Coordinates of C-alpha atoms in Angstrom, one line a residue:
M465 CA -100.6 21.6 -44.2
T466 CA -102.9 24.4 -43.1
K467 CA -101.7 27.8 -41.7
N468 CA -103.0 26.8 -38.2
Q469 CA -101.0 23.5 -38.3
V470 CA -97.8 25.5 -39.0
K471 CA -98.3 27.5 -35.8
T472 CA -99.1 24.5 -33.6
D473 CA -97.4 21.5 -35.0
S474 CA -93.9 22.2 -33.6
I475 CA -91.5 21.1 -30.8
S476 CA -91.8 24.4 -28.9
Y477 CA -95.6 24.4 -29.1
Y478 CA -95.9 20.9 -27.6
I479 CA -93.3 21.7 -24.9
S480 CA -95.2 24.9 -24.0
I481 CA -98.4 22.9 -23.5
K482 CA -96.5 20.2 -21.5
K483 CA -97.0 17.3 -24.0
P484 CA -93.4 16.0 -24.4
L485 CA -94.6 12.7 -26.0
K486 CA -96.4 14.7 -28.7
A487 CA -93.1 16.6 -29.2
L488 CA -91.3 13.2 -29.6
S489 CA -93.8 12.0 -32.1
Y490 CA -93.4 15.2 -34.1
T491 CA -89.6 14.9 -34.2
K492 CA -89.9 11.3 -35.4
K493 CA -92.1 12.2 -38.3
K494 CA -90.1 15.4 -39.1
S495 CA -86.7 13.6 -39.1
N496 CA -87.9 10.9 -41.4
Y497 CA -89.4 13.5 -43.8
L498 CA -86.1 15.5 -43.9
L499 CA -84.0 12.3 -44.3
D500 CA -86.2 11.3 -47.3
L501 CA -85.6 14.7 -48.9
K502 CA -81.8 14.3 -48.2
K503 CA -81.8 17.5 -46.1
Y504 CA -79.2 16.2 -43.8
D505 CA -78.4 19.4 -41.9
G506 CA -82.1 19.8 -40.9
Y507 CA -82.3 16.1 -40.1
C508 CA -79.4 16.3 -37.7
S509 CA -80.8 19.4 -36.0
I510 CA -84.2 17.8 -35.4
M511 CA -82.6 14.6 -34.1
H512 CA -80.4 16.6 -31.6
Q513 CA -83.6 18.2 -30.3
R514 CA -85.2 14.7 -30.0
A515 CA -82.2 13.6 -27.9
Q516 CA -82.7 16.6 -25.6
L517 CA -86.4 15.7 -25.2
F518 CA -85.4 12.2 -24.0
E519 CA -82.8 13.6 -21.7
D520 CA -85.4 16.0 -20.1
L521 CA -87.5 12.9 -19.5
N522 CA -84.6 11.2 -17.7
D523 CA -84.5 8.6 -20.5
R524 CA -80.7 8.5 -21.1
E525 CA -80.9 5.3 -23.1
N526 CA -83.0 6.7 -25.9
A527 CA -81.1 10.0 -25.8
I528 CA -77.8 8.2 -26.4
K529 CA -79.5 5.9 -29.0
T530 CA -80.8 9.0 -30.9
L531 CA -77.4 10.7 -30.9
L532 CA -75.6 7.6 -32.2
E533 CA -78.2 7.2 -34.9
Y534 CA -77.7 10.7 -36.4
S535 CA -74.0 10.6 -35.8
K536 CA -73.7 8.3 -38.8
I537 CA -75.2 10.9 -41.1
A538 CA -73.1 13.7 -39.6
D539 CA -69.9 11.7 -40.0
K540 CA -70.8 10.5 -43.5
Y541 CA -71.4 14.0 -44.9
N542 CA -68.8 15.7 -42.7
L543 CA -71.3 18.1 -41.0
T544 CA -68.8 19.6 -38.6
N545 CA -71.2 21.6 -36.4
H546 CA -73.4 18.5 -35.8
I547 CA -70.3 16.3 -35.2
L548 CA -69.3 18.7 -32.4
N549 CA -72.9 18.8 -31.0
Y550 CA -73.3 15.0 -30.7
N551 CA -69.8 14.4 -29.3
R552 CA -70.4 17.1 -26.6
K553 CA -73.9 15.8 -25.7
L554 CA -72.7 12.2 -25.5
A555 CA -69.8 13.3 -23.2
N556 CA -72.3 15.0 -20.9
L557 CA -74.7 12.0 -20.8
Y558 CA -71.9 9.6 -20.0
I559 CA -70.6 11.9 -17.3
S560 CA -74.1 11.9 -15.7
S561 CA -74.0 8.1 -15.9
L562 CA -70.5 8.0 -14.3
N563 CA -69.3 6.3 -17.5
F564 CA -66.0 8.2 -17.5
S565 CA -64.1 6.2 -20.1
N566 CA -66.7 6.8 -22.8
A567 CA -67.1 10.4 -21.6
K568 CA -63.4 11.1 -22.1
K569 CA -63.4 9.8 -25.6
Y570 CA -66.2 12.1 -26.8
L571 CA -64.8 15.0 -24.8
Y572 CA -61.5 15.1 -26.5
T573 CA -63.1 14.7 -30.0
S574 CA -65.4 17.7 -29.2
K575 CA -62.5 19.8 -27.9
K576 CA -60.5 19.2 -31.1
I577 CA -63.4 20.3 -33.3
A578 CA -64.2 23.3 -31.1
L579 CA -60.6 24.6 -31.1
K580 CA -60.5 24.3 -34.9
S581 CA -63.8 26.3 -35.3
N582 CA -62.5 29.0 -32.9
D583 CA -66.2 29.6 -31.8
I584 CA -66.2 31.0 -28.3
E585 CA -69.7 29.7 -27.4
K586 CA -68.8 26.2 -28.5
L587 CA -65.5 26.3 -26.6
I588 CA -67.3 27.5 -23.5
E589 CA -69.7 24.5 -23.7
V590 CA -66.8 22.0 -24.2
Y591 CA -64.7 23.4 -21.3
Q592 CA -67.7 23.3 -19.1
A593 CA -68.1 19.6 -20.0
F594 CA -64.4 19.1 -19.1
F595 CA -65.0 20.9 -15.8
R596 CA -67.9 18.5 -14.9
Y597 CA -65.8 15.5 -15.9
H598 CA -62.7 16.4 -13.8
K599 CA -65.0 17.4 -10.9
Q600 CA -66.6 13.9 -10.9
I601 CA -63.3 12.1 -10.9
D602 CA -61.6 14.5 -8.4
S603 CA -58.8 15.3 -10.9
D604 CA -56.0 17.7 -10.5
S605 CA -56.9 19.2 -13.9
L606 CA -60.1 20.6 -12.5
D607 CA -58.5 24.0 -11.8
F608 CA -57.1 24.3 -15.3
Y609 CA -60.5 23.8 -17.0
Y610 CA -62.2 26.1 -14.4
K611 CA -59.8 28.9 -15.5
K612 CA -60.3 28.1 -19.2
H613 CA -64.1 28.3 -18.8
A614 CA -63.9 31.5 -16.7
E615 CA -61.6 33.2 -19.2
L616 CA -64.0 32.6 -22.1
S617 CA -67.2 33.3 -20.1
S618 CA -65.9 36.8 -19.3
K619 CA -66.0 37.4 -23.1
S620 CA -69.5 35.9 -23.5
K621 CA -72.8 37.9 -23.8
N622 CA -74.8 34.9 -22.8
V623 CA -76.0 35.3 -19.2
S624 CA -76.3 31.5 -18.8
D625 CA -72.5 31.2 -19.4
I626 CA -71.8 33.8 -16.7
I627 CA -74.1 32.1 -14.2
T628 CA -72.5 28.7 -14.9
Y629 CA -69.1 30.4 -14.2
H630 CA -70.3 31.6 -10.8
D631 CA -71.6 28.1 -10.0
N632 CA -68.2 26.6 -10.9
A633 CA -66.5 29.1 -8.7
L634 CA -68.8 28.2 -5.8
Y635 CA -67.5 24.6 -6.0
V636 CA -63.8 25.6 -6.5
Y637 CA -63.7 28.0 -3.6
T638 CA -65.7 25.8 -1.3
E639 CA -63.2 23.0 -1.9
K640 CA -60.4 25.5 -1.1
K641 CA -62.3 26.5 2.1
D642 CA -62.4 30.2 0.9
F643 CA -66.0 30.6 2.1
I644 CA -66.1 34.4 1.5
K645 CA -65.5 34.0 -2.2
A646 CA -67.7 31.0 -2.4
K647 CA -70.6 32.9 -0.9
F648 CA -70.0 35.9 -3.2
H649 CA -70.2 33.7 -6.3
I650 CA -73.4 31.8 -5.4
E651 CA -75.1 35.0 -4.4
K652 CA -74.1 36.6 -7.7
A653 CA -75.4 33.5 -9.6
I654 CA -78.8 33.8 -7.9
E655 CA -78.9 37.6 -8.5
L656 CA -78.4 37.2 -12.2
A657 CA -80.9 34.3 -12.5
R658 CA -83.5 36.5 -10.7
K659 CA -82.7 39.6 -12.8
Y660 CA -83.1 37.9 -16.1
N661 CA -86.0 35.7 -14.9
L662 CA -84.1 32.4 -15.7
R663 CA -86.3 30.0 -13.7
K664 CA -84.3 26.9 -14.2
F665 CA -81.0 28.6 -13.0
L666 CA -82.8 30.3 -10.1
V667 CA -84.1 27.0 -8.7
T668 CA -80.8 25.1 -9.2
E669 CA -78.6 27.9 -7.8
T670 CA -80.9 28.3 -4.8
S671 CA -80.6 24.6 -4.1
N672 CA -76.8 24.9 -4.4
Y673 CA -76.7 27.8 -2.0
G674 CA -78.6 25.6 0.5
A675 CA -76.0 22.9 0.1
Y676 CA -73.2 25.5 0.7
L677 CA -74.9 26.6 3.9
I678 CA -75.0 23.0 5.1
Y679 CA -71.3 22.6 4.2
V680 CA -70.4 25.5 6.5
K681 CA -72.8 24.1 9.1
K682 CA -75.3 27.0 9.0
Y683 CA -78.2 24.5 9.3
K684 CA -80.9 26.9 10.4
E685 CA -80.2 29.3 7.5
A686 CA -80.3 26.3 5.2
I687 CA -83.7 25.2 6.6
K688 CA -85.1 28.7 6.1
L689 CA -83.8 28.9 2.5
Y690 CA -85.1 25.5 1.5
K691 CA -88.6 25.9 3.0
E692 CA -89.0 29.2 1.1
S693 CA -87.8 27.8 -2.2
L694 CA -89.9 24.7 -1.9
K695 CA -93.1 26.9 -1.8
D696 CA -92.3 28.0 -5.4
F697 CA -92.1 24.5 -7.0
K698 CA -95.0 23.6 -9.3
D699 CA -96.2 20.0 -9.7
G700 CA -93.7 18.0 -11.8
E701 CA -91.3 20.9 -12.1
F702 CA -87.6 20.4 -11.7
I703 CA -88.3 17.1 -9.8
N704 CA -84.6 16.2 -9.3
V705 CA -83.8 19.5 -7.7
K706 CA -86.9 19.3 -5.5
A707 CA -85.8 15.8 -4.3
S708 CA -82.3 17.1 -3.5
S709 CA -83.8 20.1 -1.6
L710 CA -86.0 17.8 0.5
L711 CA -83.1 15.5 1.3
N712 CA -80.9 18.4 2.4
L713 CA -83.7 19.9 4.4
S714 CA -84.2 16.6 6.2
Y715 CA -80.4 16.4 6.9
S716 CA -80.4 20.0 8.3
Y717 CA -83.2 19.2 10.7
E718 CA -81.3 16.0 11.8
M719 CA -78.2 18.1 12.5
I720 CA -80.0 20.4 14.9
G721 CA -81.7 17.4 16.6
D722 CA -85.2 17.9 15.3
Y723 CA -85.8 14.3 14.3
K724 CA -89.6 14.8 13.9
N725 CA -89.1 17.3 11.0
A726 CA -86.1 15.4 9.7
M727 CA -88.3 12.3 9.4
F728 CA -91.1 14.3 7.8
Y729 CA -89.0 15.7 5.0
N730 CA -87.1 12.5 4.5
N731 CA -90.4 10.8 3.8
K732 CA -91.3 13.6 1.4
Y733 CA -87.9 12.9 -0.3
L734 CA -88.6 9.2 -0.6
E735 CA -92.0 9.9 -2.2
I736 CA -90.3 12.1 -4.8
Y737 CA -87.5 9.5 -5.3
D738 CA -90.1 6.8 -6.0
E739 CA -91.7 9.1 -8.5
I740 CA -88.4 9.7 -10.3
M741 CA -87.6 6.0 -10.4
S742 CA -91.0 4.9 -11.6
G743 CA -91.1 7.7 -14.3
R744 CA -87.8 6.7 -15.9
L745 CA -87.8 4.6 -19.1
E746 CA -84.9 2.4 -17.7
Q747 CA -82.6 0.2 -19.6
S748 CA -78.9 0.1 -19.5
T749 CA -77.2 2.9 -21.5
Q750 CA -74.1 0.7 -21.7
E751 CA -76.0 -2.0 -23.6
I752 CA -76.7 0.5 -26.4
E753 CA -73.1 1.5 -26.6
T754 CA -71.8 -2.1 -26.5
K755 CA -74.4 -3.1 -29.1
Y756 CA -73.3 -0.2 -31.3
Q757 CA -69.6 -1.1 -31.0
V758 CA -70.3 -4.8 -31.8
E759 CA -72.5 -4.0 -34.8
K760 CA -69.7 -1.6 -36.0
A761 CA -67.1 -4.4 -35.7
E762 CA -69.4 -6.9 -37.5
E763 CA -70.1 -4.4 -40.3
E764 CA -66.4 -3.8 -40.7
F765 CA -65.8 -7.6 -40.8
K766 CA -68.5 -8.0 -43.4
N767 CA -67.1 -5.2 -45.7
K768 CA -63.6 -6.7 -45.5
T769 CA -64.9 -10.2 -46.3
Q770 CA -66.8 -8.9 -49.3
A771 CA -63.7 -7.1 -50.6
I772 CA -61.6 -10.2 -50.3
L773 CA -64.2 -12.4 -52.0
Y774 CA -64.4 -9.8 -54.8
K775 CA -60.6 -9.9 -55.2
Q776 CA -60.8 -13.7 -55.1
K777 CA -63.3 -13.9 -58.0
R778 CA -61.3 -11.4 -60.0
N779 CA -58.1 -13.3 -59.5
Q780 CA -59.9 -16.6 -60.5
K781 CA -60.8 -15.1 -63.8
I782 CA -57.3 -13.9 -64.4
I783 CA -56.0 -17.4 -63.6
Y784 CA -58.5 -19.2 -65.9
L785 CA -57.5 -16.8 -68.7
M786 CA -53.8 -17.5 -68.2
A787 CA -54.5 -21.2 -68.2
A788 CA -56.4 -21.0 -71.5
L789 CA -53.8 -18.9 -73.2
F790 CA -50.7 -20.7 -71.8
I791 CA -51.6 -24.3 -71.5
L792 CA -48.0 -25.3 -71.1
L793 CA -47.8 -23.2 -67.9
G794 CA -50.8 -24.8 -66.3
G795 CA -48.9 -26.4 -63.5
I796 CA -47.4 -23.2 -62.5
S797 CA -50.7 -21.4 -62.7
Y798 CA -52.3 -24.0 -60.5
F799 CA -49.6 -23.6 -57.9
F800 CA -50.1 -19.8 -58.0
Y801 CA -53.9 -20.2 -57.6
Q802 CA -53.5 -22.5 -54.6
N803 CA -51.0 -20.1 -53.0
L804 CA -53.3 -17.2 -53.5
R805 CA -56.3 -19.0 -52.0
L806 CA -54.2 -19.9 -48.9
K807 CA -53.2 -16.2 -48.4
Q808 CA -56.8 -15.1 -48.8
Y809 CA -58.0 -17.8 -46.4
N810 CA -55.4 -16.6 -43.9
K811 CA -56.6 -13.1 -44.3
L812 CA -60.2 -14.2 -43.6
K813 CA -59.0 -16.1 -40.6
D814 CA -57.1 -13.1 -39.2
I815 CA -60.1 -10.8 -39.7
N816 CA -62.3 -13.3 -37.9
S817 CA -59.8 -13.5 -35.0
D818 CA -59.7 -9.7 -34.9
L819 CA -63.5 -9.6 -34.8
Q820 CA -63.6 -12.1 -31.9
G821 CA -61.1 -10.0 -30.0
K822 CA -63.1 -6.8 -30.5
I823 CA -66.3 -8.5 -29.4
I824 CA -64.6 -9.9 -26.2
S825 CA -63.1 -6.4 -25.5
A826 CA -66.5 -4.7 -26.1
T827 CA -68.2 -7.2 -23.8
I828 CA -65.6 -6.7 -21.0
D829 CA -65.9 -2.9 -21.4
G830 CA -69.7 -3.4 -20.9
Q831 CA -69.1 -5.4 -17.8
E832 CA -66.7 -2.9 -16.3
Q833 CA -69.1 0.0 -17.0
E834 CA -72.0 -2.0 -15.6
R835 CA -70.0 -2.3 -12.4
V836 CA -69.9 1.5 -12.2
K837 CA -73.7 1.6 -12.7
I838 CA -74.4 -1.1 -10.0
S839 CA -72.0 0.7 -7.6
E840 CA -73.9 4.0 -8.2
I841 CA -77.2 2.2 -7.4
L842 CA -75.8 0.7 -4.2
H843 CA -74.3 3.9 -3.0
D844 CA -77.1 6.3 -4.0
S845 CA -80.3 4.2 -3.5
V846 CA -79.7 1.3 -1.1
S847 CA -77.3 3.2 1.1
A848 CA -79.7 6.2 1.3
T849 CA -82.6 3.8 2.2
L850 CA -80.6 2.2 5.0
S851 CA -79.7 5.7 6.3
S852 CA -83.4 6.6 6.2
V853 CA -84.2 3.5 8.3
G854 CA -81.6 4.6 10.8
L855 CA -83.2 8.0 11.0
H856 CA -86.7 6.4 11.7
L857 CA -85.1 4.4 14.5
S858 CA -83.6 7.5 16.1
A859 CA -87.0 9.2 16.0
F860 CA -88.7 6.1 17.5
E861 CA -86.1 5.7 20.4
S862 CA -87.5 8.3 22.8
S863 CA -90.8 6.4 23.1
L864 CA -89.3 3.1 24.2
N865 CA -88.6 1.6 27.7
E866 CA -85.2 0.3 28.7
E867 CA -85.7 -3.3 27.5
Q868 CA -87.0 -2.1 24.2
R869 CA -84.0 0.2 23.8
E870 CA -81.7 -2.7 24.2
D871 CA -83.5 -4.5 21.4
L872 CA -83.3 -1.3 19.3
K873 CA -79.6 -1.2 19.9
K874 CA -79.2 -4.8 18.5
T875 CA -81.4 -3.7 15.5
R876 CA -79.1 -0.7 14.9
S877 CA -76.1 -3.0 15.0
L878 CA -77.6 -5.3 12.3
L879 CA -78.5 -2.2 10.3
K880 CA -74.9 -0.9 10.5
Q881 CA -73.6 -4.3 9.3
A882 CA -75.9 -4.2 6.3
H883 CA -74.9 -0.6 5.5
D884 CA -71.2 -1.5 5.8
K885 CA -71.7 -4.6 3.5
V886 CA -73.4 -2.4 0.9
R887 CA -70.6 0.2 1.1
D888 CA -67.9 -2.5 0.9
L889 CA -69.6 -4.1 -2.2
S890 CA -69.8 -0.6 -3.8
H891 CA -66.1 -0.1 -3.2
E892 CA -65.3 -3.6 -4.5
L893 CA -67.1 -3.0 -7.8
V894 CA -65.3 0.4 -8.4
P895 CA -62.4 0.8 -6.0
P896 CA -62.3 4.4 -4.7
L897 CA -58.5 4.3 -4.4
L898 CA -58.3 3.7 -8.2
V899 CA -60.4 6.9 -9.0
K900 CA -58.8 9.2 -6.4
F901 CA -55.1 8.1 -6.2
G902 CA -54.5 6.1 -9.3
L903 CA -53.4 2.7 -10.4
Q904 CA -50.3 2.1 -8.2
F905 CA -52.2 2.8 -4.9
A906 CA -55.1 0.6 -6.1
L907 CA -52.9 -2.4 -7.0
R908 CA -50.9 -2.1 -3.7
D909 CA -54.3 -2.2 -1.9
L910 CA -55.3 -5.2 -4.1
C911 CA -52.2 -7.1 -3.0
E912 CA -52.9 -6.4 0.7
N913 CA -56.5 -7.5 0.4
H914 CA -55.8 -10.7 -1.4
S915 CA -53.0 -11.8 1.0
N916 CA -53.8 -14.3 3.7
S917 CA -52.2 -17.2 5.7
I918 CA -52.1 -19.4 2.6
I919 CA -50.9 -17.1 -0.1
K920 CA -49.0 -13.7 0.0
F921 CA -49.1 -11.0 -2.7
F922 CA -46.2 -8.6 -2.9
F923 CA -46.2 -5.3 -4.8
S924 CA -43.3 -3.3 -6.2
S925 CA -43.1 -0.4 -8.7
E926 CA -40.2 1.4 -10.4
L927 CA -42.5 4.2 -11.4
P928 CA -42.7 7.5 -9.5
N929 CA -45.4 7.5 -6.8
T930 CA -47.2 10.4 -8.5
K931 CA -47.3 8.6 -11.9
K932 CA -50.8 8.4 -13.3
F933 CA -52.2 7.2 -16.6
K934 CA -55.4 7.8 -18.4
H935 CA -58.5 6.9 -16.3
D936 CA -60.0 4.3 -18.7
F937 CA -56.5 2.8 -19.2
E938 CA -56.0 2.4 -15.4
I939 CA -59.4 0.7 -15.0
K940 CA -58.6 -1.9 -17.7
I941 CA -55.1 -2.6 -16.1
Y942 CA -56.7 -3.0 -12.7
Y943 CA -59.2 -5.6 -13.8
I944 CA -56.5 -7.5 -15.9
V945 CA -54.3 -7.8 -12.8
S946 CA -57.3 -8.7 -10.7
E947 CA -58.1 -11.6 -13.1
L948 CA -54.4 -12.7 -13.0
F949 CA -54.5 -12.8 -9.2
N950 CA -57.8 -14.8 -9.3
N951 CA -56.1 -17.4 -11.6
A952 CA -53.1 -17.7 -9.3
I953 CA -55.4 -18.3 -6.3
K954 CA -57.6 -20.9 -8.1
H955 CA -55.1 -22.8 -10.1
S956 CA -51.4 -22.2 -9.3
K957 CA -51.3 -23.6 -5.7
A958 CA -48.7 -20.9 -5.1
T959 CA -47.7 -19.4 -1.7
E960 CA -46.2 -16.2 -3.0
V961 CA -47.1 -14.0 -5.9
Y962 CA -45.0 -10.9 -7.0
L963 CA -46.4 -8.0 -9.0
N964 CA -44.0 -5.4 -10.5
L965 CA -44.7 -2.3 -12.6
H966 CA -42.1 -0.4 -14.7
E967 CA -41.5 1.2 -18.0
D968 CA -39.3 -0.2 -20.7
N969 CA -37.0 1.8 -23.0
R970 CA -39.9 2.4 -25.4
K971 CA -41.9 4.0 -22.6
R972 CA -44.4 1.2 -22.5
L973 CA -45.9 0.1 -19.2
V974 CA -44.7 -3.4 -18.3
I975 CA -46.8 -5.5 -15.8
F976 CA -44.8 -8.5 -14.5
V977 CA -46.6 -11.2 -12.4
Q978 CA -44.6 -14.2 -11.0
D979 CA -45.8 -17.0 -8.7
N980 CA -44.0 -20.0 -7.2
G981 CA -46.8 -22.4 -8.0
K982 CA -47.0 -25.7 -9.8
G983 CA -46.8 -24.1 -13.3
F984 CA -47.8 -25.8 -16.6
N985 CA -46.6 -26.9 -20.0
T986 CA -47.4 -23.9 -22.3
K987 CA -47.0 -26.0 -25.4
E988 CA -49.4 -28.8 -24.4
T989 CA -51.9 -27.0 -22.1
Q990 CA -54.7 -24.9 -23.7
L991 CA -55.2 -21.5 -22.1
G992 CA -58.2 -21.2 -19.8
F993 CA -61.1 -18.7 -20.4
G994 CA -59.7 -16.1 -18.1
L995 CA -56.2 -16.0 -19.8
T996 CA -57.9 -16.1 -23.2
Q997 CA -59.9 -13.0 -22.3
I998 CA -56.8 -11.2 -21.0
K999 CA -54.9 -12.1 -24.2
A1000 CA -57.7 -10.7 -26.4
R1001 CA -57.9 -7.6 -24.2
V1002 CA -54.1 -6.9 -24.4
K1003 CA -54.1 -7.4 -28.2
N1004 CA -57.0 -4.9 -28.5
M1005 CA -55.0 -2.4 -26.5
K1006 CA -52.1 -3.0 -29.0
G1007 CA -49.9 -4.7 -26.4
N1008 CA -48.0 -7.9 -26.0
L1009 CA -48.7 -10.9 -23.6
I1010 CA -45.8 -13.3 -22.8
I1011 CA -46.4 -16.4 -20.7
D1012 CA -43.4 -18.3 -19.4
S1013 CA -44.2 -21.4 -17.4
E1014 CA -42.9 -25.0 -16.8
E1015 CA -44.3 -27.8 -14.6
N1016 CA -43.1 -27.4 -11.0
A1017 CA -41.3 -24.2 -11.8
G1018 CA -44.0 -21.5 -11.3
T1019 CA -45.4 -19.1 -13.9
K1020 CA -44.2 -15.7 -15.2
I1021 CA -46.5 -13.4 -17.1
T1022 CA -45.3 -10.2 -18.8
I1023 CA -47.7 -7.7 -20.3
E1024 CA -46.3 -4.7 -22.3
L1025 CA -48.7 -1.9 -23.2
P1026 CA -48.4 1.5 -24.8
H1027 CA -50.1 4.1 -22.6
S1028 CA -50.0 7.4 -24.5

């Protein structure tokens, strides 16, 4: 390698000349080179930078894939700093993807490691990730993590940490409607970004200030701010922030009744949005995680199988030796051998059953998280497009005669129906009541929505109204109950279904579902696919499923699950 190559062949060099694909190619070669030399610390560092490059290109799939790839090395050689880094980065990527169950898993792992290290900068990064997580799910714990982050940021010498604290404060005080403090913090964030020439923070915080002005209905001030800030954007720079600024500018013009400018900037936003969507290397991030989990389960099955086969061969040798030495005890040895083989066969059968359960559970997890992704697309893309069409119609109305306006009125009515259907579908995929108010409110609403003149669903709970469980746990319970309701509607011919929630003396959540339908013989009837899936899911959650049913006597299903 020449001296000139040392200067130019690096990640920072390729980024500086705006050639990210060259940087990615370099990281691939460098990581393979370090892995061959068994320099695992350097390998993990370069792979983390590679993941960041993919994230900067809006390619979350390959960012997650890269992190999971080097996590195996970090875990194997107990590289604590890299274990913390990949857990924190995965948590942030899953928060951005609205995949909250996976985000929570990696968040708590990174928090545990950061607390043990007692490194302030690492703790600041972890608490900021927790703040983002609880902000997204509208959790009561948001204020706690805001204060934790603020306390540590006050001790930091890193300007970025302080600016982030002010940005968090803007959100917290805006939610509390303390607009004086909210304005103070956003102005302070912009002042620091400008003072230290932090371009990325300056662009982001200026856009946030505009959003704040819209929130307090100062639309003309927001218009002035956004028009000034948009002048400073370079081609391809901070494209997501630019798109958000254009959309907010269009909305501000719409609020003051200037539909011509509103439509102009909305079209600009749609051009940027199309650029963002076409530039992404899109595949489902959940497919990667699901594939990783299934491969992990299959590898575990393979290792256990090999261990059992090894023991089986060893035991066979022992048995043959005993038979040769003690010919008179051959019958007893044969019996022992057969019994041992039976036990080993049962072990293999149990492992295979466990693997099937894990695969079913991983598949259902993938389906649930895919619902979140589809809901996001419907809400953010399709709904935004329908709103844009409505805006075009508003701008077009003034040029029409009375008869044409009547036709336009019908068109708007159809457009509203389409918008409402998209919104309803988005809510059906991921019920907003489940995210905001918890499991009990969501299940009560589920009962009301399923009830009709043919079948009635009744909800009761012995839990406190304020009782909540972990977010991913509540999502799983919601879809389990939903599947039980679907089974009752399709197969039971019941007119009444009762759902009850309570805790037993072991503090386990008990879900009890009873119908007055035709029932079935549990000994002679094989379980359908829906109940088989539920049974595998409950087993994977370390719970119990009890089905009590007789012909013409209805069905009772009890599910007992640990929740802490």
